[in-house]
Amino acid sequence: MDHDVTEAIERLRRAPDVQQIAVMPDVHLASDVCIGIAAATSHLIYPQAVGGDIGCGMLAVGLDVDAAPFRNPKIAGAVLAELGRAVPARRRNRRTTICQPEDLENDTLSHPSLESFRRSEGMLEFATLGSGNHFIEIQSDEDDRIWLMVHSGSRALGQAVRDHHLARAQTVGGRFRVLDAQSAEGCEYLHDASHARRFADASRRAMATEIGEVLAGMLQAQICWETLITTDHNHVSLEQHAGCDLWVHRKGAMPARLGESGVLPGSMGTLSFHVEGRGCEEALCSSAHGAGRALSRTAARGKVTARELRRQMEGIWYDYRLADKLRDEAPSAYKDIRAVLRAQKELVKVTRTLRPVLNYKGV
């Protein structure tokens, strides 16, 4: 590992009440706590070990058509344009809001400021994609069947929850802030984080529904909801490991209990995989959440030209007009997903291999 990554992991390992840390093969540096780790505590909650995009995760679902229509450039281009209209990346790009599930609508957050934010920004951003590495991808499996994959999170709501509770937390170890799970403040964070996690999951499902309507209208394709796989990789949950109840924080790490289905994306130009957990206790029953960055965004923008991105994306439909803005998302900016899989063969097994056909990213 890079020296900076090693130092960051060591700081977390020495922090109060940290009982165990598992490091995933896609680990990379981030503020406060690295992305690609799982950390267990007995009673202290570390919001920084979850991050701001609480509930960020993956959805995958199959459709009842093959990839043949997407070999027609006109059809692929029309689908790409319609995806952008049906699922905007930004909140202001949508004229009407999409209703949230009743359990979310009727839930309230712990503080009036958060509740006000939930009812304004949260409603506007629900079922919007976001930017960065969040994406919608049409993929084909080994039988040329089409699958949908959605990667998105809780948008600004999760960040508001993190920031509100960090301001109330106690500082330990010089740079970490903690809440006791048994305290009123800790219980309020756990409630609000659970809401953001459920918001993110419902948002991905709503986006998949909107995409399904686009594909039904253009290709007469239907989503096969019985194939649904959904998972997230930024959360904290109370779990039992080695006979002990532990608060497991995952930041860029996917749950991988024995038999649990998961989604392991590559980059926008490489293979992705559906996987099944092996329940490895040494890894806190966790898995990498994707390929992980090999280059920072700044380094990728300095190294990858728009022309080079187009070369790396040959054969995959995307909005070529955005090539310059997508240079930091180039396939070469990410680790080799097959190498990640080899490094964690004890954690998951592959159940399906998918090839990207069409990729939509917000900028």
Coordinates of C-alpha atoms in Angstrom, one line a residue:
M1 CA 0.0 0.0 0.0
D2 CA 1.0 3.6 -0.4
H3 CA 2.7 5.1 2.6
D4 CA -0.2 7.7 3.1
V5 CA -2.7 4.8 3.0
T6 CA -0.7 2.8 5.5
E7 CA -0.5 5.8 7.9
A8 CA -4.2 6.5 7.6
I9 CA -5.1 2.9 8.5
E10 CA -2.7 2.9 11.4
R11 CA -4.3 6.0 12.8
L12 CA -7.7 4.4 12.7
R13 CA -6.3 1.1 14.1
R14 CA -5.0 3.0 17.2
A15 CA -8.2 5.0 17.7
P16 CA -10.3 4.3 20.8
D17 CA -12.5 1.2 20.8
V18 CA -11.5 0.0 17.3
Q19 CA -11.6 -3.7 17.7
Q20 CA -10.7 -4.9 14.2
I21 CA -10.0 -3.4 10.8
A22 CA -10.3 -5.2 7.4
V23 CA -8.6 -3.6 4.4
M24 CA -10.0 -4.3 1.0
P25 CA -7.9 -4.7 -2.2
D26 CA -9.4 -1.5 -3.7
V27 CA -8.3 0.6 -0.8
H28 CA -7.3 4.2 -1.5
L29 CA -6.8 7.5 0.3
A30 CA -9.7 9.7 1.3
S31 CA -10.2 12.4 3.9
D32 CA -10.0 11.2 7.5
V33 CA -10.7 7.4 6.7
C34 CA -9.6 5.5 3.6
I35 CA -12.1 4.2 1.2
G36 CA -12.0 0.4 1.1
I37 CA -12.1 -0.5 4.8
A38 CA -14.3 -2.1 7.3
A39 CA -13.8 -1.2 11.0
A40 CA -15.5 -2.7 14.0
T41 CA -16.1 -1.1 17.4
S42 CA -17.9 -2.3 20.5
H43 CA -19.8 1.0 21.4
L44 CA -18.2 4.0 19.7
I45 CA -19.6 5.2 16.4
Y46 CA -17.2 6.9 13.9
P47 CA -19.2 8.9 11.3
Q48 CA -16.0 9.6 9.4
A49 CA -15.7 5.8 8.9
V50 CA -19.0 5.9 7.0
G51 CA -18.5 9.1 5.1
G52 CA -20.9 11.6 3.7
D53 CA -22.5 9.5 1.0
I54 CA -24.3 7.3 3.4
G55 CA -26.0 4.3 1.7
C56 CA -24.1 4.7 -1.5
G57 CA -24.4 1.5 -3.3
M58 CA -25.3 -0.6 -6.3
L59 CA -28.4 -2.0 -8.0
A60 CA -28.5 -4.6 -10.7
V61 CA -31.5 -6.1 -12.5
G62 CA -32.0 -8.0 -15.7
L63 CA -34.3 -7.3 -18.6
D64 CA -36.0 -9.6 -21.0
V65 CA -34.1 -8.5 -24.2
D66 CA -30.6 -9.1 -25.6
A67 CA -28.0 -6.6 -26.6
A68 CA -28.8 -6.7 -30.3
P69 CA -30.7 -3.3 -30.5
F70 CA -27.7 -1.5 -29.0
R71 CA -25.6 -2.4 -32.0
N72 CA -27.5 0.2 -33.9
P73 CA -26.0 3.6 -33.3
K74 CA -29.3 5.5 -33.7
I75 CA -31.0 3.3 -31.1
A76 CA -28.1 3.6 -28.7
G77 CA -27.9 7.4 -29.1
A78 CA -31.7 7.7 -28.6
V79 CA -31.6 5.6 -25.4
L80 CA -28.6 7.6 -24.0
A81 CA -30.5 10.9 -24.6
E82 CA -33.7 9.6 -23.0
L83 CA -31.8 8.3 -19.9
G84 CA -30.5 11.8 -19.4
R85 CA -34.0 13.2 -19.4
A86 CA -35.6 10.5 -17.3
V87 CA -32.8 10.4 -14.7
P88 CA -31.1 13.8 -14.4
A89 CA -27.8 14.0 -12.6
R90 CA -28.7 17.3 -10.9
R91 CA -31.7 18.2 -8.8
R92 CA -32.6 21.3 -10.8
N93 CA -32.8 19.4 -14.1
R94 CA -36.1 17.9 -13.1
R95 CA -39.4 19.8 -13.4
T96 CA -41.3 17.4 -11.1
T97 CA -40.3 15.4 -8.1
I98 CA -40.8 11.6 -7.7
C99 CA -42.6 10.4 -4.6
Q100 CA -40.6 8.6 -2.0
P101 CA -41.9 5.4 -0.3
E102 CA -44.4 5.9 2.5
D103 CA -42.0 4.8 5.2
L104 CA -39.5 7.5 4.2
E105 CA -42.2 10.2 3.7
N106 CA -43.5 9.6 7.2
D107 CA -40.1 9.3 9.0
T108 CA -38.6 12.4 10.6
L109 CA -35.0 13.2 11.2
S110 CA -33.6 14.1 14.6
H111 CA -33.2 17.8 14.3
P112 CA -35.5 20.5 12.8
S113 CA -32.7 21.7 10.5
L114 CA -32.2 18.2 9.1
E115 CA -35.9 17.7 8.8
S116 CA -36.2 20.9 6.8
F117 CA -33.4 19.9 4.6
R118 CA -35.0 16.5 4.0
R119 CA -38.3 18.1 2.9
S120 CA -36.6 20.5 0.5
E121 CA -33.3 19.2 -1.0
G122 CA -34.0 15.6 -0.1
M123 CA -37.2 15.7 -2.1
L124 CA -35.6 17.4 -5.1
E125 CA -32.6 15.1 -5.2
F126 CA -34.5 11.8 -4.8
A127 CA -34.0 9.6 -7.9
T128 CA -31.3 11.9 -9.3
L129 CA -28.0 10.3 -10.1
G130 CA -25.3 12.7 -9.0
S131 CA -21.9 13.0 -10.5
G132 CA -18.3 11.7 -10.0
N133 CA -18.2 7.9 -10.3
H134 CA -22.0 7.5 -10.0
F135 CA -23.4 6.0 -13.2
I136 CA -26.1 4.1 -15.0
E137 CA -24.9 1.3 -17.2
I138 CA -26.5 -1.0 -19.7
Q139 CA -24.6 -4.3 -19.7
S140 CA -24.7 -7.7 -21.4
D141 CA -24.0 -11.0 -19.7
E142 CA -22.4 -14.2 -21.0
D143 CA -25.7 -15.0 -22.9
D144 CA -25.9 -11.5 -24.4
R145 CA -28.8 -10.7 -22.0
I146 CA -29.2 -7.1 -21.0
W147 CA -28.7 -6.0 -17.4
L148 CA -29.1 -2.6 -15.8
M149 CA -26.6 -1.4 -13.2
V150 CA -27.1 1.8 -11.1
H151 CA -24.5 3.3 -8.8
S152 CA -25.7 6.2 -6.6
G153 CA -26.1 7.3 -3.0
S154 CA -28.0 9.5 -0.6
R155 CA -26.9 12.7 -2.4
A156 CA -26.7 15.9 -0.2
L157 CA -29.0 14.3 2.5
G158 CA -26.2 12.0 3.6
Q159 CA -23.7 14.8 3.8
A160 CA -26.1 16.9 5.8
V161 CA -26.5 14.0 8.3
R162 CA -22.8 13.5 8.6
D163 CA -22.0 17.2 9.1
H164 CA -24.7 17.8 11.6
H165 CA -23.6 14.9 13.8
L166 CA -19.9 15.5 13.5
A167 CA -20.4 18.9 14.9
R168 CA -21.9 17.3 18.0
A169 CA -19.3 14.5 18.4
Q170 CA -16.4 14.2 20.7
T171 CA -12.9 14.5 19.3
V172 CA -10.5 11.6 20.0
G173 CA -7.1 10.8 18.8
G174 CA -6.5 14.3 17.4
R175 CA -8.6 14.0 14.3
F176 CA -11.5 11.5 14.8
R177 CA -14.9 12.4 16.2
V178 CA -17.0 9.8 17.9
L179 CA -20.5 9.3 19.3
D180 CA -21.4 6.6 21.9
A181 CA -24.0 4.3 20.5
Q182 CA -25.8 4.2 23.9
S183 CA -26.0 8.0 24.2
A184 CA -28.9 10.1 22.9
E185 CA -26.6 11.7 20.4
G186 CA -25.4 8.3 19.2
C187 CA -28.9 7.0 18.8
E188 CA -29.9 10.1 16.8
Y189 CA -27.0 9.6 14.4
L190 CA -27.8 6.0 13.9
H191 CA -31.5 6.8 13.2
D192 CA -30.6 9.6 10.7
A193 CA -27.9 7.4 9.0
S194 CA -30.4 4.6 8.7
H195 CA -32.9 7.0 7.0
A196 CA -30.2 8.2 4.6
R197 CA -29.3 4.6 3.8
R198 CA -32.9 3.7 3.1
F199 CA -33.3 6.9 1.0
A200 CA -30.3 5.9 -1.2
D201 CA -31.7 2.4 -1.7
A202 CA -35.2 3.7 -2.6
S203 CA -33.6 6.3 -4.9
R204 CA -31.8 3.6 -6.9
R205 CA -35.0 1.6 -7.2
A206 CA -36.9 4.7 -8.4
M207 CA -34.2 5.4 -11.0
A208 CA -34.4 1.8 -12.2
T209 CA -38.1 2.1 -12.6
E210 CA -37.7 5.3 -14.6
I211 CA -35.1 3.6 -16.8
G212 CA -37.4 0.6 -17.2
E213 CA -40.1 2.9 -18.6
V214 CA -37.6 4.4 -21.1
L215 CA -36.5 0.9 -22.3
A216 CA -40.1 -0.3 -22.4
G217 CA -41.1 2.6 -24.7
M218 CA -38.2 2.3 -27.0
L219 CA -37.4 -1.4 -27.1
Q220 CA -40.5 -3.1 -25.6
A221 CA -38.1 -4.4 -22.9
Q222 CA -39.4 -5.3 -19.4
I223 CA -37.5 -5.3 -16.2
C224 CA -37.4 -8.7 -14.5
W225 CA -37.6 -7.6 -10.9
E226 CA -37.1 -11.1 -9.6
T227 CA -33.4 -10.8 -10.6
L228 CA -32.9 -7.7 -8.5
I229 CA -29.6 -7.4 -6.6
T230 CA -29.1 -4.4 -4.3
T231 CA -26.3 -3.6 -1.9
D232 CA -24.5 -0.6 -0.4
H233 CA -21.0 0.1 0.7
N234 CA -21.1 3.2 3.1
H235 CA -22.9 2.4 6.3
V236 CA -22.6 1.3 10.0
S237 CA -24.6 -1.7 11.3
L238 CA -24.7 -3.8 14.4
E239 CA -23.5 -7.3 13.5
Q240 CA -22.3 -10.4 15.3
H241 CA -18.8 -11.5 14.6
A242 CA -16.9 -14.1 16.6
G243 CA -19.7 -14.3 19.1
C244 CA -19.6 -10.5 19.8
D245 CA -22.0 -7.7 18.9
L246 CA -19.9 -5.1 17.0
W247 CA -20.7 -1.9 15.2
V248 CA -19.3 -2.5 11.7
H249 CA -18.4 0.6 9.8
R250 CA -18.0 0.1 6.0
K251 CA -16.6 2.9 3.9
G252 CA -16.2 1.7 0.3
A253 CA -16.7 -1.9 1.4
M254 CA -19.6 -4.2 0.5
P255 CA -21.2 -6.7 2.9
A256 CA -20.3 -10.3 1.8
R257 CA -21.9 -12.7 4.3
L258 CA -22.1 -16.3 3.3
G259 CA -24.4 -16.6 0.3
E260 CA -25.1 -12.8 0.1
S261 CA -25.4 -11.4 -3.4
G262 CA -23.4 -8.4 -4.4
V263 CA -22.4 -6.2 -7.3
L264 CA -18.7 -5.5 -8.1
P265 CA -18.4 -2.8 -10.8
G266 CA -15.2 -2.2 -12.8
S267 CA -14.8 1.1 -14.6
M268 CA -16.9 2.6 -17.3
G269 CA -14.8 0.7 -19.9
T270 CA -14.2 -2.7 -18.2
L271 CA -16.1 -5.7 -17.0
S272 CA -18.3 -5.8 -13.9
F273 CA -19.3 -8.8 -11.9
H274 CA -22.2 -10.2 -9.8
V275 CA -20.8 -12.0 -6.8
E276 CA -21.8 -14.1 -3.8
G277 CA -20.2 -13.7 -0.4
R278 CA -18.1 -16.4 1.3
G279 CA -18.6 -15.1 4.8
C280 CA -15.0 -14.4 5.6
E281 CA -14.8 -13.4 9.3
E282 CA -11.2 -12.1 9.0
A283 CA -12.6 -9.5 6.5
L284 CA -15.6 -8.8 8.8
C285 CA -17.7 -10.5 6.1
S286 CA -16.9 -7.7 3.7
S287 CA -15.7 -7.3 0.1
A288 CA -14.2 -4.6 -2.1
H289 CA -16.9 -2.4 -3.6
G290 CA -15.3 -2.0 -7.0
A291 CA -12.1 -1.5 -8.8
G292 CA -10.9 1.4 -6.7
R293 CA -9.0 4.4 -8.0
A294 CA -5.5 4.0 -9.2
L295 CA -5.1 7.7 -10.0
S296 CA -6.5 10.6 -8.2
R297 CA -8.9 12.8 -10.1
T298 CA -6.2 15.5 -10.5
A299 CA -3.6 12.9 -11.7
A300 CA -6.1 11.4 -14.2
R301 CA -7.0 14.8 -15.6
G302 CA -3.3 15.5 -16.1
K303 CA -2.5 12.1 -17.7
V304 CA -5.6 11.2 -19.8
T305 CA -6.6 13.4 -22.8
A306 CA -10.1 13.4 -24.3
R307 CA -8.7 11.6 -27.3
E308 CA -7.2 8.9 -25.0
L309 CA -10.5 8.5 -23.2
R310 CA -12.2 7.9 -26.5
R311 CA -9.7 5.2 -27.4
Q312 CA -10.2 3.5 -24.0
M313 CA -14.0 3.6 -24.5
E314 CA -14.0 2.2 -28.0
G315 CA -17.0 -0.1 -28.6
I316 CA -19.0 1.4 -25.6
W317 CA -21.7 4.0 -26.1
Y318 CA -21.4 7.2 -24.0
D319 CA -21.9 10.9 -24.6
Y320 CA -18.8 11.7 -26.6
R321 CA -19.5 15.5 -26.1
L322 CA -18.6 15.0 -22.4
A323 CA -15.2 13.3 -23.1
D324 CA -13.2 16.2 -21.8
K325 CA -15.2 16.4 -18.5
L326 CA -15.0 12.6 -18.1
R327 CA -11.2 12.2 -18.3
D328 CA -10.9 11.6 -14.5
E329 CA -13.3 8.7 -14.9
A330 CA -11.3 7.0 -17.6
P331 CA -10.8 3.2 -17.3
S332 CA -7.0 3.8 -16.7
A333 CA -7.8 5.9 -13.6
Y334 CA -9.0 2.7 -11.9
K335 CA -7.4 -0.5 -10.7
D336 CA -7.7 -3.7 -12.7
I337 CA -11.0 -5.3 -11.5
R338 CA -9.7 -8.8 -12.2
A339 CA -6.7 -8.1 -10.0
V340 CA -9.0 -7.0 -7.2
L341 CA -11.0 -10.2 -7.6
R342 CA -7.9 -12.3 -7.5
A343 CA -6.8 -10.5 -4.3
Q344 CA -10.0 -11.3 -2.5
K345 CA -10.8 -14.8 -3.7
E346 CA -11.5 -15.8 -0.1
L347 CA -14.2 -13.1 0.2
V348 CA -16.5 -13.6 -2.8
K349 CA -17.1 -15.9 -5.8
V350 CA -18.2 -14.6 -9.2
T351 CA -21.7 -15.7 -10.3
R352 CA -22.0 -13.5 -13.5
T353 CA -19.7 -11.5 -15.7
L354 CA -21.0 -8.4 -17.5
R355 CA -19.7 -6.3 -20.4
P356 CA -20.5 -2.6 -20.6
V357 CA -22.7 -1.7 -23.6
L358 CA -23.8 1.9 -22.8
N359 CA -22.7 4.2 -19.9
Y360 CA -24.4 7.3 -18.7
K361 CA -22.6 9.6 -16.2
G362 CA -23.6 12.9 -14.8
V363 CA -21.0 15.8 -14.8

